[in-house]
Amino acid sequence: MNDTCPTKTLPEGHPIRVYFQENDIIHTLLEELTATNPAEELQKYTNIFNQLYTIEKRFARKENQLFPFLEKRGWNGPSQGMWSFHDNLREQFRLIRYYLKTNNPEKINTNTPFLVDGIYRLLNVEETVLFPNALDLLEEKDWIEMRAGEEEIGWMLPKNPAAYPSQKYIHPSEDFTQREMPFSLENTSHYDEGYMTVEQVNLLFRTLPLDLTYVDENDKVIFYNRGEERVFPRSAGIIGREVKFCHPPKSVDTVLKILDEFRKGTKSESSFWINFKERLIYIRYFAVRDADKNYKGVIEMSQDITDIKKIEGKKRLLDWE
């Protein structure tokens, strides 16, 4: 393994070079945060803290882009140990944010060193272990694919880094490059991101805790999912039927108005909520359009949100026992 990361020899826009560009920003912010007394300069501290919190983008890139590629090469350590380290820092951020909200500079002063020291330790492990090993393990095609995925997550930099490689960026939703996968692609289809068999797609729709109905551009019902517990009854007889005949007369005019506005492009979403059998039902309509913005129909989604409405506070622990 390399003892140091040869960042100066890496081309502009390379994911590791970008991580080191962020390091300069992080070190500056940590120094500023440490030198700011929240009891006297609370607003200044808050501004620096909020800038430092954009380190979450860095965590997300590592967890969702770098770590998966390392796993493919047989190195699972970062996905376990370093991800836990990220979560510890996230909790420290959350705690200080709470004390900022409640205007408690004493507690902020007490907890700031833990956050600062934790980030310094993380940077040290990245520089001495994570990044050198990643450069040894991964191939050029890995870095190129990784960088394409990073575009959707973002960086801590004031402006996006240079393209890598230096060519036109292809958005992931438009990238249909066939890649080497660690699972069989037999009988699968490629979607915007990922591969699934017809059986897997069917299981996905069946498992979703909501009702989905797809009406095509000709106002014909072409699909509905068959879950364990449906909000509204459906039967195979509605497939191919005009949607206006699938609703009670009192609501047909509303449905037709929605379809008309969606088709014209003046609206793309509409929401309703009703009480049905002593349950609160959330009903949403979404216009479906292709890449050229041509109208391709509408998705109707119905969900029982009775229990969701009751959620308060937070739940972090499993309570199966």
Coordinates of C-alpha atoms in Angstrom, one line a residue:
M1 CA 0.0 0.0 0.0
N2 CA 1.1 3.6 -0.6
D3 CA 2.3 5.6 2.4
T4 CA 0.9 8.8 1.0
C5 CA -1.8 9.8 -1.5
P6 CA -0.2 11.2 -4.7
T7 CA -2.9 13.8 -5.0
K8 CA -0.7 16.2 -6.9
T9 CA -0.3 13.6 -9.7
L10 CA -4.0 12.9 -9.9
P11 CA -5.9 14.7 -12.7
E12 CA -8.3 17.5 -12.0
G13 CA -11.8 16.2 -11.0
H14 CA -10.5 12.8 -9.8
P15 CA -12.7 11.9 -6.8
I16 CA -9.7 11.6 -4.4
R17 CA -8.2 14.9 -5.5
V18 CA -11.6 16.5 -4.8
Y19 CA -11.6 15.0 -1.3
F20 CA -8.3 16.7 -0.7
Q21 CA -9.6 20.0 -2.0
E22 CA -12.4 19.7 0.5
N23 CA -9.8 19.0 3.3
D24 CA -8.5 22.6 2.9
I25 CA -12.0 23.9 3.5
I26 CA -12.7 21.6 6.4
H27 CA -9.4 22.5 8.2
T28 CA -10.1 26.2 7.8
L29 CA -13.7 25.8 9.2
L30 CA -12.5 23.8 12.1
E31 CA -9.9 26.4 13.0
E32 CA -12.5 29.2 12.8
L33 CA -15.1 27.2 14.8
T34 CA -12.6 26.5 17.6
A35 CA -11.6 30.2 17.7
T36 CA -15.2 31.5 17.9
N37 CA -16.8 31.9 21.3
P38 CA -20.6 31.1 21.0
A39 CA -21.3 33.1 24.1
E40 CA -20.1 36.3 22.5
E41 CA -20.4 35.6 18.7
L42 CA -23.3 33.1 18.4
Q43 CA -24.3 34.2 14.9
K44 CA -20.8 33.9 13.7
Y45 CA -20.5 30.5 15.3
T46 CA -23.8 29.4 13.7
N47 CA -22.6 30.5 10.2
I48 CA -19.3 28.6 10.5
F49 CA -21.2 25.5 11.9
N50 CA -23.6 25.5 9.1
Q51 CA -20.8 25.6 6.5
L52 CA -19.0 22.8 8.3
Y53 CA -22.3 20.8 8.3
T54 CA -22.0 20.5 4.5
I55 CA -19.5 17.8 5.3
E56 CA -22.6 15.6 5.1
K57 CA -22.2 15.7 1.3
R58 CA -18.7 14.2 1.8
F59 CA -20.1 11.5 4.1
A60 CA -22.8 10.7 1.5
R61 CA -20.3 10.4 -1.4
K62 CA -18.1 8.0 0.6
E63 CA -21.1 5.9 1.7
N64 CA -22.9 5.7 -1.6
Q65 CA -20.1 5.9 -4.1
L66 CA -16.6 5.1 -2.7
F67 CA -17.6 2.3 -0.2
P68 CA -19.6 0.2 -2.7
F69 CA -16.6 0.1 -5.2
L70 CA -14.3 -0.9 -2.3
E71 CA -16.8 -3.7 -1.4
K72 CA -16.6 -5.0 -5.0
R73 CA -12.9 -5.3 -4.5
G74 CA -13.3 -7.2 -1.3
W75 CA -12.6 -4.4 1.2
N76 CA -15.7 -4.1 3.5
G77 CA -14.0 -2.3 6.5
P78 CA -14.9 1.2 5.5
S79 CA -18.6 0.3 5.0
Q80 CA -18.7 -0.8 8.6
G81 CA -16.2 1.1 10.8
M82 CA -16.0 4.4 9.0
W83 CA -19.8 4.6 8.3
S84 CA -20.3 4.2 12.1
F85 CA -17.8 7.0 12.6
H86 CA -19.9 9.2 10.3
D87 CA -23.0 8.5 12.3
N88 CA -21.3 9.4 15.5
L89 CA -20.3 12.8 14.0
R90 CA -23.8 13.2 12.7
E91 CA -25.1 12.8 16.2
Q92 CA -22.6 15.4 17.4
F93 CA -23.8 17.8 14.8
R94 CA -27.4 17.1 15.8
L95 CA -26.6 17.8 19.4
I96 CA -24.9 21.1 18.8
R97 CA -27.7 22.2 16.4
Y98 CA -30.1 21.6 19.3
Y99 CA -28.1 23.7 21.6
L100 CA -27.9 26.4 19.0
K101 CA -31.7 26.3 18.7
T102 CA -32.1 26.5 22.5
N103 CA -29.4 29.2 22.8
N104 CA -27.2 27.3 25.2
P105 CA -23.6 28.5 24.6
E106 CA -22.3 26.6 27.6
K107 CA -23.3 23.3 26.1
I108 CA -22.1 24.4 22.7
N109 CA -18.6 25.1 24.2
T110 CA -18.6 21.7 25.9
N111 CA -19.5 19.7 22.8
T112 CA -17.6 21.6 20.1
P113 CA -14.2 20.0 21.0
F114 CA -15.7 16.5 20.5
L115 CA -17.0 17.4 17.1
V116 CA -13.7 19.1 16.0
D117 CA -11.5 16.3 17.3
G118 CA -13.7 13.6 15.7
I119 CA -13.5 15.3 12.3
Y120 CA -9.7 15.7 12.6
R121 CA -9.4 11.9 13.5
L122 CA -11.6 11.0 10.5
L123 CA -9.5 13.1 8.1
N124 CA -6.3 11.4 9.4
V125 CA -7.8 7.9 8.8
E126 CA -8.9 9.0 5.3
E127 CA -5.5 10.4 4.4
T128 CA -3.4 7.6 5.8
V129 CA -5.5 4.5 5.2
L130 CA -8.7 5.0 3.2
F131 CA -7.6 7.0 0.2
P132 CA -4.2 5.3 -0.3
N133 CA -5.7 1.9 -0.2
A134 CA -8.6 3.0 -2.5
L135 CA -6.1 4.2 -5.1
D136 CA -4.3 0.8 -4.9
L137 CA -7.5 -1.2 -5.2
L138 CA -9.6 0.6 -7.7
E139 CA -9.2 0.9 -11.4
E140 CA -9.7 3.9 -13.7
K141 CA -13.1 2.7 -14.8
D142 CA -14.2 2.6 -11.2
W143 CA -13.2 6.2 -10.6
I144 CA -15.0 7.3 -13.7
E145 CA -18.2 5.6 -12.8
M146 CA -17.9 6.8 -9.2
R147 CA -17.5 10.4 -10.3
A148 CA -20.6 10.2 -12.5
G149 CA -22.6 9.1 -9.4
E150 CA -21.2 11.9 -7.3
E151 CA -22.8 14.5 -9.4
E152 CA -26.2 13.9 -7.8
I153 CA -24.8 14.2 -4.3
G154 CA -22.6 17.2 -4.6
W155 CA -19.5 18.6 -2.8
M156 CA -18.4 21.1 -0.2
L157 CA -16.6 23.2 -2.8
P158 CA -17.9 26.7 -3.7
K159 CA -18.3 25.5 -7.3
N160 CA -18.4 22.0 -8.9
P161 CA -15.0 20.5 -9.6
A162 CA -13.6 19.9 -13.1
A163 CA -15.2 17.2 -15.1
Y164 CA -13.6 13.7 -14.8
P165 CA -12.7 12.5 -17.2
S166 CA -12.7 15.7 -19.3
Q167 CA -15.7 14.9 -21.4
K168 CA -19.4 15.8 -21.5
Y169 CA -21.2 14.6 -18.4
I170 CA -24.0 12.1 -18.9
H171 CA -26.7 12.3 -16.2
P172 CA -27.2 8.9 -14.4
S173 CA -30.8 8.8 -15.6
E174 CA -29.6 8.9 -19.2
D175 CA -26.6 6.6 -18.8
F176 CA -27.4 3.1 -20.0
T177 CA -23.9 1.8 -20.1
Q178 CA -23.7 -1.9 -19.5
R179 CA -21.5 -2.5 -16.5
E180 CA -20.0 -5.5 -14.8
M181 CA -22.4 -6.5 -12.0
P182 CA -21.8 -8.7 -9.0
F183 CA -25.1 -10.5 -9.7
S184 CA -26.7 -12.2 -12.7
L185 CA -28.4 -10.0 -15.3
E186 CA -30.2 -13.0 -16.9
N187 CA -33.9 -12.1 -17.7
T188 CA -33.5 -8.6 -16.3
S189 CA -34.2 -5.2 -17.8
H190 CA -32.2 -2.0 -17.2
Y191 CA -34.1 0.8 -15.6
D192 CA -32.9 4.4 -14.9
E193 CA -30.6 2.9 -12.3
G194 CA -30.4 -0.8 -11.7
Y195 CA -31.6 -4.1 -13.1
M196 CA -34.6 -6.2 -12.1
T197 CA -36.4 -9.2 -13.4
V198 CA -40.2 -9.1 -14.1
E199 CA -40.7 -11.2 -11.0
Q200 CA -38.7 -8.7 -8.9
V201 CA -40.7 -5.7 -10.3
N202 CA -43.9 -7.5 -9.6
L203 CA -42.8 -8.2 -6.0
L204 CA -41.7 -4.6 -5.6
F205 CA -45.2 -3.3 -6.6
R206 CA -46.9 -5.9 -4.5
T207 CA -44.9 -5.0 -1.4
L208 CA -45.3 -1.2 -1.6
P209 CA -47.6 -0.1 1.2
L210 CA -49.8 2.0 -1.1
D211 CA -52.2 1.6 -4.1
L212 CA -50.8 2.5 -7.5
T213 CA -52.9 2.8 -10.7
Y214 CA -51.4 3.8 -14.1
V215 CA -53.7 5.4 -16.6
D216 CA -52.0 5.9 -20.1
E217 CA -52.2 8.9 -22.4
N218 CA -55.4 7.6 -23.9
D219 CA -57.1 7.6 -20.5
K220 CA -57.1 3.8 -20.3
V221 CA -56.2 1.9 -17.1
I222 CA -53.2 -0.2 -18.0
F223 CA -51.9 -1.3 -14.6
Y224 CA -52.6 -1.5 -10.9
N225 CA -50.5 -3.1 -8.1
R226 CA -52.0 -5.9 -6.1
G227 CA -50.8 -5.4 -2.5
E228 CA -51.8 -7.4 0.6
E229 CA -54.0 -4.6 1.9
R230 CA -55.6 -2.3 -0.6
V231 CA -57.2 1.0 0.3
F232 CA -59.8 0.7 -2.5
P233 CA -60.9 -2.5 -4.1
R234 CA -59.6 -3.3 -7.6
S235 CA -60.2 -6.1 -10.0
A236 CA -58.7 -7.2 -13.3
G237 CA -61.8 -6.0 -15.1
I238 CA -60.6 -2.4 -14.9
I239 CA -57.6 -3.1 -17.2
G240 CA -58.2 -1.5 -20.5
R241 CA -61.2 0.5 -19.2
E242 CA -61.6 4.2 -19.6
V243 CA -60.7 5.8 -16.3
K244 CA -63.9 7.9 -16.2
F245 CA -65.9 4.7 -15.8
C246 CA -63.7 3.7 -12.8
H247 CA -64.8 6.5 -10.5
P248 CA -68.2 7.3 -8.9
P249 CA -70.2 9.9 -10.9
K250 CA -69.7 12.6 -8.2
S251 CA -66.0 12.6 -8.7
V252 CA -65.7 12.0 -12.5
D253 CA -65.6 15.7 -13.3
T254 CA -62.7 16.3 -11.0
V255 CA -60.8 13.4 -12.4
L256 CA -61.4 14.6 -16.0
K257 CA -60.2 18.1 -15.1
I258 CA -57.0 16.7 -13.6
L259 CA -56.4 14.6 -16.8
D260 CA -57.0 17.7 -19.0
E261 CA -54.6 20.0 -17.1
F262 CA -52.0 17.2 -17.0
R263 CA -52.3 16.7 -20.7
K264 CA -52.0 20.4 -21.4
G265 CA -49.0 20.6 -19.2
T266 CA -50.4 23.3 -16.9
K267 CA -50.3 21.0 -13.9
S268 CA -48.3 18.0 -12.8
E269 CA -49.6 17.0 -9.4
S270 CA -52.9 17.0 -7.4
S271 CA -53.6 15.9 -3.9
F272 CA -56.7 15.0 -1.8
W273 CA -57.3 13.4 1.5
I274 CA -60.6 11.8 2.7
N275 CA -62.0 9.9 5.6
F276 CA -62.8 6.3 4.5
K277 CA -63.9 3.6 6.9
E278 CA -62.6 5.6 9.8
R279 CA -59.2 5.9 8.2
L280 CA -57.4 9.0 6.7
I281 CA -56.6 8.3 3.0
Y282 CA -54.1 10.4 1.1
I283 CA -54.8 10.4 -2.7
R284 CA -52.3 11.9 -5.1
Y285 CA -52.2 12.2 -8.9
F286 CA -48.9 12.6 -10.8
A287 CA -48.5 13.4 -14.5
V288 CA -46.2 11.0 -16.3
R289 CA -44.0 12.5 -19.0
D290 CA -41.2 11.2 -21.1
A291 CA -37.8 12.8 -21.6
D292 CA -39.2 15.1 -24.2
K293 CA -42.0 16.2 -21.8
N294 CA -44.7 14.4 -23.9
Y295 CA -47.7 13.4 -21.8
K296 CA -47.7 9.6 -21.1
G297 CA -50.5 9.3 -18.6
V298 CA -51.1 9.6 -14.9
I299 CA -50.2 7.7 -11.8
E300 CA -52.9 7.6 -9.0
M301 CA -51.4 6.8 -5.6
S302 CA -53.6 6.1 -2.5
Q303 CA -52.2 5.6 0.9
D304 CA -53.6 5.1 4.4
I305 CA -51.8 7.7 6.5
T306 CA -53.8 7.3 9.7
D307 CA -50.9 5.9 11.7
I308 CA -48.3 8.1 9.9
K309 CA -50.2 11.2 11.1
K310 CA -49.8 10.0 14.7
I311 CA -46.0 9.9 14.5
E312 CA -44.2 12.4 16.9
G313 CA -40.6 12.8 18.1
K314 CA -38.2 10.2 16.9
K315 CA -37.6 6.4 16.9
R316 CA -34.1 5.1 16.5
L317 CA -34.4 1.7 18.2
L318 CA -35.9 -1.6 17.1
D319 CA -38.9 -2.6 19.2
W320 CA -39.7 -6.0 17.9
E321 CA -39.5 -7.8 21.3

